[in-house]
Amino acid sequence: MNRKKNYFKRKAVLLNKHDKESVIVPLLEESTGLKIVVEKSYDTDLFGTFTKEISRKGSQMEAARLKAQKGMELTGLDIGISSEGIFGSHPVIPFVPWNYEIVLFVDKREGNEIIGESGTTATNYDYIVTDDYKELEEFAEKILFPSHFIVLRPDDEKHNSIIKGISSLKSLREAFDWGMKKSMNNKVFVEPDTRAFANPTRMENIKEATYNLIKKMESICPNCSTPGFAIVDNKAGLPCECCGNPTKEILTRVYICKKCAHIEEKRVEDSSASAGRCMFCNP
Ligand SMILES: [Zn+2]
Ligand SMILES: [Zn+2]
């Protein structure tokens, strides 16, 4: 048995509807030893969807916890896994599209929760409001259609009628005609279908979040041996290579165990920061 397979022979449930299991399950099973059951009987859209018919309840993290909980409830298993993503603009750089994915691991028996995460600007998220089919086709090409599917509504993003999963030029044309006919202001609102199976770029980011989760699950608390000994904070102060004064670059990473609250600070590998990052040498 691989020393790293901390969850050898334990069973977990992944509550899921949109084929995310194809990336999450094999990676997690292989590296942790878990046996994962995929539970599809529950409509996870009830927790809120990307396509706006149902507004998201609570934060992304709360939604992920609800899904993990629901999966355990439905199956009676004591490990729940879930995945939840958001699209918006970059937290620091305005107007830059941003996709942030969480893959959550909840171990009810051991009272442990581990969060895999990945944020990226590599997303095709964008939208268009148009009455011009030519313009729509150009937009479609820009957002990587048809490998990435499209969602279309009459009027604007709030309209109740919607066509999802548009994946061919023929169906795009039909959806456009349908939307224009239903529209009050003679325009359609179009954006990428961000459900995982309809969006390979998003699927890639879910994969990254899964790798991040695995890395944390393999990190063991030196005090109580609980998996998930993860970085919670970074402390700045890496000394400048020239003058030795502290810079804003990271000097230590702070690890904490959620179970026993053991804390450890680990120094980064770099011995110094470049003078370009120093406010004395490069004010
Ligand atoms: Zn611990
Ligand atoms: Zn300096």
Short mmCIF file of C-alpha atoms in Angstrom, two decimals, residues 126-143 145 150 152 169 172-173 176 180 186-191:
data_model
loop_
_atom_site.label_atom_id
_atom_site.label_comp_id
_atom_site.label_asym_id
_atom_site.label_seq_id
_atom_site.Cartn_x
_atom_site.Cartn_y
_atom_site.Cartn_z
CA ASP A 126 -17.67 36.83 -22.42
CA TYR A 127 -21.10 37.90 -23.66
CA ILE A 128 -22.77 39.76 -26.49
CA VAL A 129 -26.12 41.50 -27.02
CA THR A 130 -26.86 41.68 -30.72
CA ASP A 131 -29.44 41.70 -33.50
CA ASP A 132 -26.86 40.77 -36.15
CA TYR A 133 -26.32 37.09 -36.97
CA LYS A 134 -22.94 37.78 -38.62
CA GLU A 135 -21.73 39.47 -35.46
CA LEU A 136 -23.00 36.52 -33.41
CA GLU A 137 -20.99 34.10 -35.56
CA GLU A 138 -17.84 36.14 -35.03
CA PHE A 139 -18.48 36.19 -31.29
CA ALA A 140 -19.06 32.43 -31.33
CA GLU A 141 -15.69 31.88 -32.98
CA LYS A 142 -13.98 34.09 -30.41
CA ILE A 143 -15.33 32.06 -27.49
CA PHE A 145 -17.48 27.56 -30.40
CA ILE A 150 -23.29 28.47 -26.19
CA LEU A 152 -28.86 32.13 -25.87
CA LEU A 169 -23.88 26.35 -36.51
CA LEU A 172 -27.01 28.49 -33.41
CA ARG A 173 -28.91 29.89 -36.39
CA PHE A 176 -30.95 33.12 -33.03
CA MET A 180 -35.29 37.29 -32.18
CA ASN A 186 -35.23 42.89 -31.08
CA LYS A 187 -31.97 41.59 -29.60
CA VAL A 188 -30.56 38.36 -28.21
CA PHE A 189 -28.21 37.84 -25.27
CA VAL A 190 -25.51 35.23 -25.86
CA GLU A 191 -22.77 33.82 -23.63
#
